[in-house]
């Protein structure tokens, strides 16, 4: 690895252009965060309707609205991040199918149509059968909608930190974490058993996501020098170290402990606290992971 | 036809003639660049040496920028150049995130992506790229890699063993080669760099698309 030779060569850049600033910043973080909620609640609604059909009966319409709102927040932040936002329609008229951006934009468009169909079925037609059929399609579509940001990150060849399938796993876990957290906050009238199930999904998502992040932190640098250089920003007194650990604690460590305590004590308020912390922590975690590879000089 | 570049770093003397020629030819806005010459000093006084490395788009055969572009604004043309259609670009910056060489910028005037095109417009009129013409020591060698008799092909043949590309591990298959390069010149992680280090201005970061 080159850093070992650095001391010997004492190579110093003496004249160059300034480094590029952050290209994808908080707007993209908002995008990923809102999308995790928008797709996650669909996964969890599907689960609740299968396991607790009577108790979850009334969640059909409100959860569809929450999903629609967050998917639209996600779309809003996607579009405003474009430097030429009024050319957004080019994606539909000049699609380039090797791009995960294109594939994702098309799938999310179909998903939005299905979600509107679900809203129509539950609010206007009051047809649960139709709703459940559409929900099945929404679940299928929510998987690629959740995953396509991971595919964009994987196609970002310059950013060695973002690898597949790790990012895919993290995106799915972000959806189950955010979805279960939102459902805990929404499902006031659910029986305790359903809330406990949501808590377990939250706790397990947090645990696995935490393990994956820690594995990357420890083992990533052993494989690639760019990963090593990138992770320096979250290690020791690195620029994003504090933010990284705040994110990990809020998103994963605290919710894991709180879910465990809440199950042990049958406490719903602890679950709610875990849910709020997980949602806030997820934003911070995603932001740090988005920004740090962009701090590295590419040339 | 497959056009390519080769820079002989033994010859380059860091005059930045190519950099200026590129700026003028392509009207590259302030705070952005298509081609730049980076200086890296090596060693400890009095045993020191200054290296010069011209850096531009590599026109990769397996270009991540072309792959990630959702609207084919970045596309290949018949002579192998990775070109850009600024009218089609939506400014998603996917290409900026994908290029492992930091070769793409968002033009602050048009708010679209831009980069070195090997002066595709000049080539279409049978002229050499502006940087090639400006170089006083002919360190920039440009030509058809598919033609065994071209200058660039001959240069590669003659210097086998000393021909390198940047970041080969990325699998981009660049059509841009260096003779006389090394870790210090071709690997950005192999040199210390004070943030925003620049002799001529106090700019800390390049503003993306003209706004921070
Ligand atoms: S060097 Fe960068 S901008 Fe040029 S073709 Fe390769 S990936 Fe694209
Ligand atoms: S910024 Fe423009 S050229 Fe780059 S990927 Fe997006 S649409 Fe394509």
JSON list of N, CA, C and O in Angstrom, two decimals, chain A residues 114-170:
[
{"chain": "A", "resi": 114, "resn": "UNK", "atom": "N", "xyz": [-49.07, 1.95, -8.59]},
{"chain": "A", "resi": 114, "resn": "UNK", "atom": "CA", "xyz": [-49.67, 0.88, -7.78]},
{"chain": "A", "resi": 114, "resn": "UNK", "atom": "C", "xyz": [-50.14, 1.44, -6.43]},
{"chain": "A", "resi": 114, "resn": "UNK", "atom": "O", "xyz": [-51.23, 1.12, -5.94]},
{"chain": "A", "resi": 115, "resn": "UNK", "atom": "N", "xyz": [-49.32, 2.33, -5.85]},
{"chain": "A", "resi": 115, "resn": "UNK", "atom": "CA", "xyz": [-49.70, 2.92, -4.56]},
{"chain": "A", "resi": 115, "resn": "UNK", "atom": "C", "xyz": [-50.99, 3.74, -4.69]},
{"chain": "A", "resi": 115, "resn": "UNK", "atom": "O", "xyz": [-51.86, 3.69, -3.81]},
{"chain": "A", "resi": 116, "resn": "UNK", "atom": "N", "xyz": [-51.09, 4.49, -5.78]},
{"chain": "A", "resi": 116, "resn": "UNK", "atom": "CA", "xyz": [-52.33, 5.26, -5.99]},
{"chain": "A", "resi": 116, "resn": "UNK", "atom": "C", "xyz": [-53.51, 4.30, -6.16]},
{"chain": "A", "resi": 116, "resn": "UNK", "atom": "O", "xyz": [-54.61, 4.56, -5.67]},
{"chain": "A", "resi": 117, "resn": "UNK", "atom": "N", "xyz": [-53.25, 3.17, -6.83]},
{"chain": "A", "resi": 117, "resn": "UNK", "atom": "CA", "xyz": [-54.29, 2.15, -6.98]},
{"chain": "A", "resi": 117, "resn": "UNK", "atom": "C", "xyz": [-54.72, 1.62, -5.61]},
{"chain": "A", "resi": 117, "resn": "UNK", "atom": "O", "xyz": [-55.92, 1.43, -5.35]},
{"chain": "A", "resi": 118, "resn": "UNK", "atom": "N", "xyz": [-53.75, 1.43, -4.72]},
{"chain": "A", "resi": 118, "resn": "UNK", "atom": "CA", "xyz": [-54.07, 0.94, -3.37]},
{"chain": "A", "resi": 118, "resn": "UNK", "atom": "C", "xyz": [-54.88, 1.97, -2.60]},
{"chain": "A", "resi": 118, "resn": "UNK", "atom": "O", "xyz": [-55.84, 1.63, -1.87]},
{"chain": "A", "resi": 119, "resn": "UNK", "atom": "N", "xyz": [-54.52, 3.22, -2.76]},
{"chain": "A", "resi": 119, "resn": "UNK", "atom": "CA", "xyz": [-55.28, 4.30, -2.08]},
{"chain": "A", "resi": 119, "resn": "UNK", "atom": "C", "xyz": [-56.72, 4.31, -2.60]},
{"chain": "A", "resi": 119, "resn": "UNK", "atom": "O", "xyz": [-57.68, 4.43, -1.83]},
{"chain": "A", "resi": 120, "resn": "UNK", "atom": "N", "xyz": [-56.86, 4.15, -3.90]},
{"chain": "A", "resi": 120, "resn": "UNK", "atom": "CA", "xyz": [-58.20, 4.12, -4.52]},
{"chain": "A", "resi": 120, "resn": "UNK", "atom": "C", "xyz": [-58.99, 2.92, -3.99]},
{"chain": "A", "resi": 120, "resn": "UNK", "atom": "O", "xyz": [-60.15, 3.05, -3.59]},
{"chain": "A", "resi": 121, "resn": "UNK", "atom": "N", "xyz": [-58.33, 1.75, -3.94]},
{"chain": "A", "resi": 121, "resn": "UNK", "atom": "CA", "xyz": [-59.02, 0.53, -3.50]},
{"chain": "A", "resi": 121, "resn": "UNK", "atom": "C", "xyz": [-59.46, 0.62, -2.05]},
{"chain": "A", "resi": 121, "resn": "UNK", "atom": "O", "xyz": [-60.55, 0.16, -1.69]},
{"chain": "A", "resi": 122, "resn": "UNK", "atom": "N", "xyz": [-58.63, 1.24, -1.21]},
{"chain": "A", "resi": 122, "resn": "UNK", "atom": "CA", "xyz": [-58.98, 1.26, 0.22]},
{"chain": "A", "resi": 122, "resn": "UNK", "atom": "C", "xyz": [-59.89, 2.44, 0.57]},
{"chain": "A", "resi": 122, "resn": "UNK", "atom": "O", "xyz": [-60.78, 2.31, 1.40]},
{"chain": "A", "resi": 123, "resn": "UNK", "atom": "N", "xyz": [-59.72, 3.60, -0.07]},
{"chain": "A", "resi": 123, "resn": "UNK", "atom": "CA", "xyz": [-60.46, 4.79, 0.35]},
{"chain": "A", "resi": 123, "resn": "UNK", "atom": "C", "xyz": [-61.75, 5.00, -0.43]},
{"chain": "A", "resi": 123, "resn": "UNK", "atom": "O", "xyz": [-62.80, 5.31, 0.14]},
{"chain": "A", "resi": 124, "resn": "UNK", "atom": "N", "xyz": [-61.71, 4.75, -1.73]},
{"chain": "A", "resi": 124, "resn": "UNK", "atom": "CA", "xyz": [-62.89, 5.03, -2.55]},
{"chain": "A", "resi": 124, "resn": "UNK", "atom": "C", "xyz": [-63.70, 3.75, -2.79]},
{"chain": "A", "resi": 124, "resn": "UNK", "atom": "O", "xyz": [-64.89, 3.70, -2.52]},
{"chain": "A", "resi": 125, "resn": "UNK", "atom": "N", "xyz": [-63.01, 2.72, -3.26]},
{"chain": "A", "resi": 125, "resn": "UNK", "atom": "CA", "xyz": [-63.74, 1.47, -3.58]},
{"chain": "A", "resi": 125, "resn": "UNK", "atom": "C", "xyz": [-64.02, 0.60, -2.36]},
{"chain": "A", "resi": 125, "resn": "UNK", "atom": "O", "xyz": [-64.90, -0.26, -2.40]},
{"chain": "A", "resi": 126, "resn": "UNK", "atom": "N", "xyz": [-63.27, 0.83, -1.32]},
{"chain": "A", "resi": 126, "resn": "UNK", "atom": "CA", "xyz": [-63.36, 0.02, -0.09]},
{"chain": "A", "resi": 126, "resn": "UNK", "atom": "C", "xyz": [-63.34, -1.49, -0.41]},
{"chain": "A", "resi": 126, "resn": "UNK", "atom": "O", "xyz": [-64.16, -2.26, 0.05]},
{"chain": "A", "resi": 127, "resn": "UNK", "atom": "N", "xyz": [-62.39, -1.85, -1.25]},
{"chain": "A", "resi": 127, "resn": "UNK", "atom": "CA", "xyz": [-62.28, -3.24, -1.72]},
{"chain": "A", "resi": 127, "resn": "UNK", "atom": "C", "xyz": [-60.96, -3.83, -1.21]},
{"chain": "A", "resi": 127, "resn": "UNK", "atom": "O", "xyz": [-59.89, -3.62, -1.80]},
{"chain": "A", "resi": 128, "resn": "UNK", "atom": "N", "xyz": [-61.05, -4.58, -0.09]},
{"chain": "A", "resi": 128, "resn": "UNK", "atom": "CA", "xyz": [-59.83, -5.11, 0.52]},
{"chain": "A", "resi": 128, "resn": "UNK", "atom": "C", "xyz": [-59.14, -6.15, -0.34]},
{"chain": "A", "resi": 128, "resn": "UNK", "atom": "O", "xyz": [-57.92, -6.29, -0.32]},
{"chain": "A", "resi": 129, "resn": "UNK", "atom": "N", "xyz": [-59.94, -6.89, -1.09]},
{"chain": "A", "resi": 129, "resn": "UNK", "atom": "CA", "xyz": [-59.36, -7.93, -1.95]},
{"chain": "A", "resi": 129, "resn": "UNK", "atom": "C", "xyz": [-58.45, -7.31, -3.00]},
{"chain": "A", "resi": 129, "resn": "UNK", "atom": "O", "xyz": [-57.33, -7.76, -3.24]},
{"chain": "A", "resi": 130, "resn": "UNK", "atom": "N", "xyz": [-59.00, -6.27, -3.66]},
{"chain": "A", "resi": 130, "resn": "UNK", "atom": "CA", "xyz": [-58.22, -5.56, -4.67]},
{"chain": "A", "resi": 130, "resn": "UNK", "atom": "C", "xyz": [-56.97, -4.94, -4.04]},
{"chain": "A", "resi": 130, "resn": "UNK", "atom": "O", "xyz": [-55.86, -5.02, -4.58]},
{"chain": "A", "resi": 131, "resn": "UNK", "atom": "N", "xyz": [-57.18, -4.34, -2.85]},
{"chain": "A", "resi": 131, "resn": "UNK", "atom": "CA", "xyz": [-56.05, -3.72, -2.15]},
{"chain": "A", "resi": 131, "resn": "UNK", "atom": "C", "xyz": [-54.94, -4.74, -1.91]},
{"chain": "A", "resi": 131, "resn": "UNK", "atom": "O", "xyz": [-53.77, -4.49, -2.20]},
{"chain": "A", "resi": 132, "resn": "UNK", "atom": "N", "xyz": [-55.33, -5.91, -1.39]},
{"chain": "A", "resi": 132, "resn": "UNK", "atom": "CA", "xyz": [-54.30, -6.91, -1.04]},
{"chain": "A", "resi": 132, "resn": "UNK", "atom": "C", "xyz": [-53.58, -7.43, -2.27]},
{"chain": "A", "resi": 132, "resn": "UNK", "atom": "O", "xyz": [-52.39, -7.74, -2.23]},
{"chain": "A", "resi": 133, "resn": "UNK", "atom": "N", "xyz": [-54.31, -7.50, -3.39]},
{"chain": "A", "resi": 133, "resn": "UNK", "atom": "CA", "xyz": [-53.67, -7.92, -4.64]},
{"chain": "A", "resi": 133, "resn": "UNK", "atom": "C", "xyz": [-52.61, -6.88, -5.05]},
{"chain": "A", "resi": 133, "resn": "UNK", "atom": "O", "xyz": [-51.47, -7.22, -5.38]},
{"chain": "A", "resi": 134, "resn": "UNK", "atom": "N", "xyz": [-53.03, -5.62, -5.00]},
{"chain": "A", "resi": 134, "resn": "UNK", "atom": "CA", "xyz": [-52.10, -4.54, -5.37]},
{"chain": "A", "resi": 134, "resn": "UNK", "atom": "C", "xyz": [-50.93, -4.46, -4.39]},
{"chain": "A", "resi": 134, "resn": "UNK", "atom": "O", "xyz": [-49.80, -4.18, -4.77]},
{"chain": "A", "resi": 135, "resn": "UNK", "atom": "N", "xyz": [-51.23, -4.73, -3.11]},
{"chain": "A", "resi": 135, "resn": "UNK", "atom": "CA", "xyz": [-50.16, -4.70, -2.11]},
{"chain": "A", "resi": 135, "resn": "UNK", "atom": "C", "xyz": [-49.08, -5.72, -2.44]},
{"chain": "A", "resi": 135, "resn": "UNK", "atom": "O", "xyz": [-47.88, -5.44, -2.28]},
{"chain": "A", "resi": 136, "resn": "UNK", "atom": "N", "xyz": [-49.50, -6.89, -2.92]},
{"chain": "A", "resi": 136, "resn": "UNK", "atom": "CA", "xyz": [-48.53, -7.90, -3.33]},
{"chain": "A", "resi": 136, "resn": "UNK", "atom": "C", "xyz": [-47.59, -7.34, -4.39]},
{"chain": "A", "resi": 136, "resn": "UNK", "atom": "O", "xyz": [-46.36, -7.49, -4.30]},
{"chain": "A", "resi": 137, "resn": "UNK", "atom": "N", "xyz": [-48.16, -6.63, -5.36]},
{"chain": "A", "resi": 137, "resn": "UNK", "atom": "CA", "xyz": [-47.33, -6.02, -6.40]},
{"chain": "A", "resi": 137, "resn": "UNK", "atom": "C", "xyz": [-46.44, -4.91, -5.83]},
{"chain": "A", "resi": 137, "resn": "UNK", "atom": "O", "xyz": [-45.28, -4.77, -6.22]},
{"chain": "A", "resi": 138, "resn": "UNK", "atom": "N", "xyz": [-47.01, -4.16, -4.89]},
{"chain": "A", "resi": 138, "resn": "UNK", "atom": "CA", "xyz": [-46.22, -3.08, -4.28]},
{"chain": "A", "resi": 138, "resn": "UNK", "atom": "C", "xyz": [-45.01, -3.65, -3.54]},
{"chain": "A", "resi": 138, "resn": "UNK", "atom": "O", "xyz": [-43.91, -3.08, -3.60]},
{"chain": "A", "resi": 139, "resn": "UNK", "atom": "N", "xyz": [-45.20, -4.78, -2.87]},
{"chain": "A", "resi": 139, "resn": "UNK", "atom": "CA", "xyz": [-44.08, -5.41, -2.15]},
{"chain": "A", "resi": 139, "resn": "UNK", "atom": "C", "xyz": [-42.99, -5.82, -3.15]},
{"chain": "A", "resi": 139, "resn": "UNK", "atom": "O", "xyz": [-41.80, -5.56, -2.94]},
{"chain": "A", "resi": 140, "resn": "UNK", "atom": "N", "xyz": [-43.44, -6.44, -4.25]},
{"chain": "A", "resi": 140, "resn": "UNK", "atom": "CA", "xyz": [-42.47, -6.89, -5.27]},
{"chain": "A", "resi": 140, "resn": "UNK", "atom": "C", "xyz": [-41.70, -5.68, -5.82]},
{"chain": "A", "resi": 140, "resn": "UNK", "atom": "O", "xyz": [-40.48, -5.71, -5.95]},
{"chain": "A", "resi": 141, "resn": "UNK", "atom": "N", "xyz": [-42.42, -4.59, -6.10]},
{"chain": "A", "resi": 141, "resn": "UNK", "atom": "CA", "xyz": [-41.77, -3.40, -6.67]},
{"chain": "A", "resi": 141, "resn": "UNK", "atom": "C", "xyz": [-40.91, -2.67, -5.64]},
{"chain": "A", "resi": 141, "resn": "UNK", "atom": "O", "xyz": [-39.90, -2.06, -5.98]},
{"chain": "A", "resi": 142, "resn": "UNK", "atom": "N", "xyz": [-41.32, -2.75, -4.37]},
{"chain": "A", "resi": 142, "resn": "UNK", "atom": "CA", "xyz": [-40.56, -2.03, -3.33]},
{"chain": "A", "resi": 142, "resn": "UNK", "atom": "C", "xyz": [-39.14, -2.59, -3.19]},
{"chain": "A", "resi": 142, "resn": "UNK", "atom": "O", "xyz": [-38.23, -1.86, -2.77]},
{"chain": "A", "resi": 143, "resn": "UNK", "atom": "N", "xyz": [-38.96, -3.85, -3.54]},
{"chain": "A", "resi": 143, "resn": "UNK", "atom": "CA", "xyz": [-37.61, -4.43, -3.43]},
{"chain": "A", "resi": 143, "resn": "UNK", "atom": "C", "xyz": [-36.63, -3.73, -4.38]},
{"chain": "A", "resi": 143, "resn": "UNK", "atom": "O", "xyz": [-35.63, -3.15, -3.93]},
{"chain": "A", "resi": 144, "resn": "UNK", "atom": "N", "xyz": [-36.91, -3.69, -5.71]},
{"chain": "A", "resi": 144, "resn": "UNK", "atom": "CA", "xyz": [-35.95, -2.96, -6.57]},
{"chain": "A", "resi": 144, "resn": "UNK", "atom": "C", "xyz": [-35.91, -1.46, -6.30]},
{"chain": "A", "resi": 144, "resn": "UNK", "atom": "O", "xyz": [-34.87, -0.84, -6.48]},
{"chain": "A", "resi": 145, "resn": "UNK", "atom": "N", "xyz": [-37.04, -0.89, -5.85]},
{"chain": "A", "resi": 145, "resn": "UNK", "atom": "CA", "xyz": [-37.02, 0.55, -5.54]},
{"chain": "A", "resi": 145, "resn": "UNK", "atom": "C", "xyz": [-36.04, 0.80, -4.39]},
{"chain": "A", "resi": 145, "resn": "UNK", "atom": "O", "xyz": [-35.27, 1.75, -4.40]},
{"chain": "A", "resi": 146, "resn": "UNK", "atom": "N", "xyz": [-36.08, -0.09, -3.40]},
{"chain": "A", "resi": 146, "resn": "UNK", "atom": "CA", "xyz": [-35.13, 0.04, -2.29]},
{"chain": "A", "resi": 146, "resn": "UNK", "atom": "C", "xyz": [-33.70, -0.19, -2.76]},
{"chain": "A", "resi": 146, "resn": "UNK", "atom": "O", "xyz": [-32.78, 0.53, -2.36]},
{"chain": "A", "resi": 147, "resn": "UNK", "atom": "N", "xyz": [-33.54, -1.17, -3.63]},
{"chain": "A", "resi": 147, "resn": "UNK", "atom": "CA", "xyz": [-32.19, -1.59, -4.00]},
{"chain": "A", "resi": 147, "resn": "UNK", "atom": "C", "xyz": [-31.50, -0.70, -5.04]},
{"chain": "A", "resi": 147, "resn": "UNK", "atom": "O", "xyz": [-30.29, -0.68, -5.13]},
{"chain": "A", "resi": 148, "resn": "UNK", "atom": "N", "xyz": [-32.27, 0.07, -5.81]},
{"chain": "A", "resi": 148, "resn": "UNK", "atom": "CA", "xyz": [-31.61, 0.71, -6.95]},
{"chain": "A", "resi": 148, "resn": "UNK", "atom": "C", "xyz": [-30.61, 1.79, -6.54]},
{"chain": "A", "resi": 148, "resn": "UNK", "atom": "O", "xyz": [-29.65, 2.04, -7.25]},
{"chain": "A", "resi": 149, "resn": "UNK", "atom": "N", "xyz": [-30.81, 2.40, -5.37]},
{"chain": "A", "resi": 149, "resn": "UNK", "atom": "CA", "xyz": [-29.81, 3.38, -4.93]},
{"chain": "A", "resi": 149, "resn": "UNK", "atom": "C", "xyz": [-28.49, 2.65, -4.65]},
{"chain": "A", "resi": 149, "resn": "UNK", "atom": "O", "xyz": [-27.41, 3.19, -4.92]},
{"chain": "A", "resi": 150, "resn": "UNK", "atom": "N", "xyz": [-28.61, 1.43, -4.13]},
{"chain": "A", "resi": 150, "resn": "UNK", "atom": "CA", "xyz": [-27.40, 0.63, -3.91]},
{"chain": "A", "resi": 150, "resn": "UNK", "atom": "C", "xyz": [-26.73, 0.35, -5.25]},
{"chain": "A", "resi": 150, "resn": "UNK", "atom": "O", "xyz": [-25.50, 0.38, -5.37]},
{"chain": "A", "resi": 151, "resn": "UNK", "atom": "N", "xyz": [-27.55, 0.10, -6.29]},
{"chain": "A", "resi": 151, "resn": "UNK", "atom": "CA", "xyz": [-26.98, -0.16, -7.61]},
{"chain": "A", "resi": 151, "resn": "UNK", "atom": "C", "xyz": [-26.29, 1.09, -8.16]},
{"chain": "A", "resi": 151, "resn": "UNK", "atom": "O", "xyz": [-25.24, 1.00, -8.79]},
{"chain": "A", "resi": 152, "resn": "UNK", "atom": "N", "xyz": [-26.88, 2.26, -7.91]},
{"chain": "A", "resi": 152, "resn": "UNK", "atom": "CA", "xyz": [-26.23, 3.51, -8.36]},
{"chain": "A", "resi": 152, "resn": "UNK", "atom": "C", "xyz": [-24.88, 3.67, -7.65]},
{"chain": "A", "resi": 152, "resn": "UNK", "atom": "O", "xyz": [-23.87, 4.01, -8.26]},
{"chain": "A", "resi": 153, "resn": "UNK", "atom": "N", "xyz": [-24.89, 3.37, -6.35]},
{"chain": "A", "resi": 153, "resn": "UNK", "atom": "CA", "xyz": [-23.64, 3.49, -5.59]},
{"chain": "A", "resi": 153, "resn": "UNK", "atom": "C", "xyz": [-22.60, 2.49, -6.12]},
{"chain": "A", "resi": 153, "resn": "UNK", "atom": "O", "xyz": [-21.42, 2.79, -6.21]},
{"chain": "A", "resi": 154, "resn": "UNK", "atom": "N", "xyz": [-23.08, 1.30, -6.48]},
{"chain": "A", "resi": 154, "resn": "UNK", "atom": "CA", "xyz": [-22.16, 0.29, -7.01]},
{"chain": "A", "resi": 154, "resn": "UNK", "atom": "C", "xyz": [-21.62, 0.72, -8.38]},
{"chain": "A", "resi": 154, "resn": "UNK", "atom": "O", "xyz": [-20.47, 0.45, -8.71]},
{"chain": "A", "resi": 155, "resn": "UNK", "atom": "N", "xyz": [-22.46, 1.41, -9.14]},
{"chain": "A", "resi": 155, "resn": "UNK", "atom": "CA", "xyz": [-22.00, 1.88, -10.46]},
{"chain": "A", "resi": 155, "resn": "UNK", "atom": "C", "xyz": [-21.08, 3.10, -10.35]},
{"chain": "A", "resi": 155, "resn": "UNK", "atom": "O", "xyz": [-20.47, 3.50, -11.33]},
{"chain": "A", "resi": 156, "resn": "UNK", "atom": "N", "xyz": [-21.04, 3.67, -9.16]},
{"chain": "A", "resi": 156, "resn": "UNK", "atom": "CA", "xyz": [-20.13, 4.80, -8.94]},
{"chain": "A", "resi": 156, "resn": "UNK", "atom": "C", "xyz": [-18.72, 4.24, -8.74]},
{"chain": "A", "resi": 156, "resn": "UNK", "atom": "O", "xyz": [-18.21, 4.17, -7.61]},
{"chain": "A", "resi": 157, "resn": "UNK", "atom": "N", "xyz": [-18.13, 3.84, -9.84]},
{"chain": "A", "resi": 157, "resn": "UNK", "atom": "CA", "xyz": [-16.84, 3.13, -9.81]},
{"chain": "A", "resi": 157, "resn": "UNK", "atom": "C", "xyz": [-15.77, 3.87, -9.02]},
{"chain": "A", "resi": 157, "resn": "UNK", "atom": "O", "xyz": [-14.88, 3.25, -8.45]},
{"chain": "A", "resi": 158, "resn": "UNK", "atom": "N", "xyz": [-15.89, 5.18, -8.99]},
{"chain": "A", "resi": 158, "resn": "UNK", "atom": "CA", "xyz": [-14.86, 5.96, -8.30]},
{"chain": "A", "resi": 158, "resn": "UNK", "atom": "C", "xyz": [-14.88, 5.73, -6.80]},
{"chain": "A", "resi": 158, "resn": "UNK", "atom": "O", "xyz": [-13.89, 5.96, -6.13]},
{"chain": "A", "resi": 159, "resn": "UNK", "atom": "N", "xyz": [-16.02, 5.34, -6.26]},
{"chain": "A", "resi": 159, "resn": "UNK", "atom": "CA", "xyz": [-16.16, 5.28, -4.80]},
{"chain": "A", "resi": 159, "resn": "UNK", "atom": "C", "xyz": [-16.03, 3.83, -4.33]},
{"chain": "A", "resi": 159, "resn": "UNK", "atom": "O", "xyz": [-17.01, 3.09, -4.25]},
{"chain": "A", "resi": 160, "resn": "UNK", "atom": "N", "xyz": [-14.81, 3.47, -4.02]},
{"chain": "A", "resi": 160, "resn": "UNK", "atom": "CA", "xyz": [-14.48, 2.08, -3.69]},
{"chain": "A", "resi": 160, "resn": "UNK", "atom": "C", "xyz": [-15.24, 1.58, -2.45]},
{"chain": "A", "resi": 160, "resn": "UNK", "atom": "O", "xyz": [-15.51, 0.39, -2.31]},
{"chain": "A", "resi": 161, "resn": "UNK", "atom": "N", "xyz": [-15.58, 2.50, -1.57]},
{"chain": "A", "resi": 161, "resn": "UNK", "atom": "CA", "xyz": [-16.26, 2.09, -0.33]},
{"chain": "A", "resi": 161, "resn": "UNK", "atom": "C", "xyz": [-17.60, 1.43, -0.61]},
{"chain": "A", "resi": 161, "resn": "UNK", "atom": "O", "xyz": [-18.01, 0.52, 0.12]},
{"chain": "A", "resi": 162, "resn": "UNK", "atom": "N", "xyz": [-18.29, 1.90, -1.64]},
{"chain": "A", "resi": 162, "resn": "UNK", "atom": "CA", "xyz": [-19.65, 1.39, -1.89]},
{"chain": "A", "resi": 162, "resn": "UNK", "atom": "C", "xyz": [-19.56, 0.14, -2.75]},
{"chain": "A", "resi": 162, "resn": "UNK", "atom": "O", "xyz": [-19.41, 0.23, -3.97]},
{"chain": "A", "resi": 163, "resn": "UNK", "atom": "N", "xyz": [-19.68, -0.98, -2.11]},
{"chain": "A", "resi": 163, "resn": "UNK", "atom": "CA", "xyz": [-19.57, -2.25, -2.84]},
{"chain": "A", "resi": 163, "resn": "UNK", "atom": "C", "xyz": [-20.91, -2.96, -2.88]},
{"chain": "A", "resi": 163, "resn": "UNK", "atom": "O", "xyz": [-21.73, -2.82, -1.98]},
{"chain": "A", "resi": 164, "resn": "UNK", "atom": "N", "xyz": [-21.10, -3.73, -3.93]},
{"chain": "A", "resi": 164, "resn": "UNK", "atom": "CA", "xyz": [-22.22, -4.68, -3.96]},
{"chain": "A", "resi": 164, "resn": "UNK", "atom": "C", "xyz": [-21.66, -6.03, -3.52]},
{"chain": "A", "resi": 164, "resn": "UNK", "atom": "O", "xyz": [-20.52, -6.34, -3.86]},
{"chain": "A", "resi": 165, "resn": "UNK", "atom": "N", "xyz": [-22.36, -6.87, -2.81]},
{"chain": "A", "resi": 165, "resn": "UNK", "atom": "CA", "xyz": [-23.76, -6.70, -2.40]},
{"chain": "A", "resi": 165, "resn": "UNK", "atom": "C", "xyz": [-23.96, -6.00, -1.06]},
{"chain": "A", "resi": 165, "resn": "UNK", "atom": "O", "xyz": [-25.08, -5.91, -0.57]},
{"chain": "A", "resi": 166, "resn": "UNK", "atom": "N", "xyz": [-22.86, -5.50, -0.46]},
{"chain": "A", "resi": 166, "resn": "UNK", "atom": "CA", "xyz": [-23.00, -4.89, 0.86]},
{"chain": "A", "resi": 166, "resn": "UNK", "atom": "C", "xyz": [-24.04, -3.77, 0.87]},
{"chain": "A", "resi": 166, "resn": "UNK", "atom": "O", "xyz": [-24.89, -3.69, 1.76]},
{"chain": "A", "resi": 167, "resn": "UNK", "atom": "N", "xyz": [-23.95, -2.88, -0.14]},
{"chain": "A", "resi": 167, "resn": "UNK", "atom": "CA", "xyz": [-24.89, -1.76, -0.16]},
{"chain": "A", "resi": 167, "resn": "UNK", "atom": "C", "xyz": [-26.32, -2.23, -0.34]},
{"chain": "A", "resi": 167, "resn": "UNK", "atom": "O", "xyz": [-27.26, -1.64, 0.22]},
{"chain": "A", "resi": 168, "resn": "UNK", "atom": "N", "xyz": [-26.50, -3.32, -1.11]},
{"chain": "A", "resi": 168, "resn": "UNK", "atom": "CA", "xyz": [-27.86, -3.85, -1.30]},
{"chain": "A", "resi": 168, "resn": "UNK", "atom": "C", "xyz": [-28.41, -4.32, 0.05]},
{"chain": "A", "resi": 168, "resn": "UNK", "atom": "O", "xyz": [-29.56, -4.02, 0.40]},
{"chain": "A", "resi": 169, "resn": "UNK", "atom": "N", "xyz": [-27.58, -5.04, 0.80]},
{"chain": "A", "resi": 169, "resn": "UNK", "atom": "CA", "xyz": [-28.01, -5.52, 2.12]},
{"chain": "A", "resi": 169, "resn": "UNK", "atom": "C", "xyz": [-28.34, -4.33, 3.02]},
{"chain": "A", "resi": 169, "resn": "UNK", "atom": "O", "xyz": [-29.38, -4.30, 3.69]},
{"chain": "A", "resi": 170, "resn": "UNK", "atom": "N", "xyz": [-27.46, -3.33, 3.00]},
{"chain": "A", "resi": 170, "resn": "UNK", "atom": "CA", "xyz": [-27.70, -2.15, 3.86]},
{"chain": "A", "resi": 170, "resn": "UNK", "atom": "C", "xyz": [-28.98, -1.41, 3.47]},
{"chain": "A", "resi": 170, "resn": "UNK", "atom": "O", "xyz": [-29.68, -0.89, 4.33]}
]
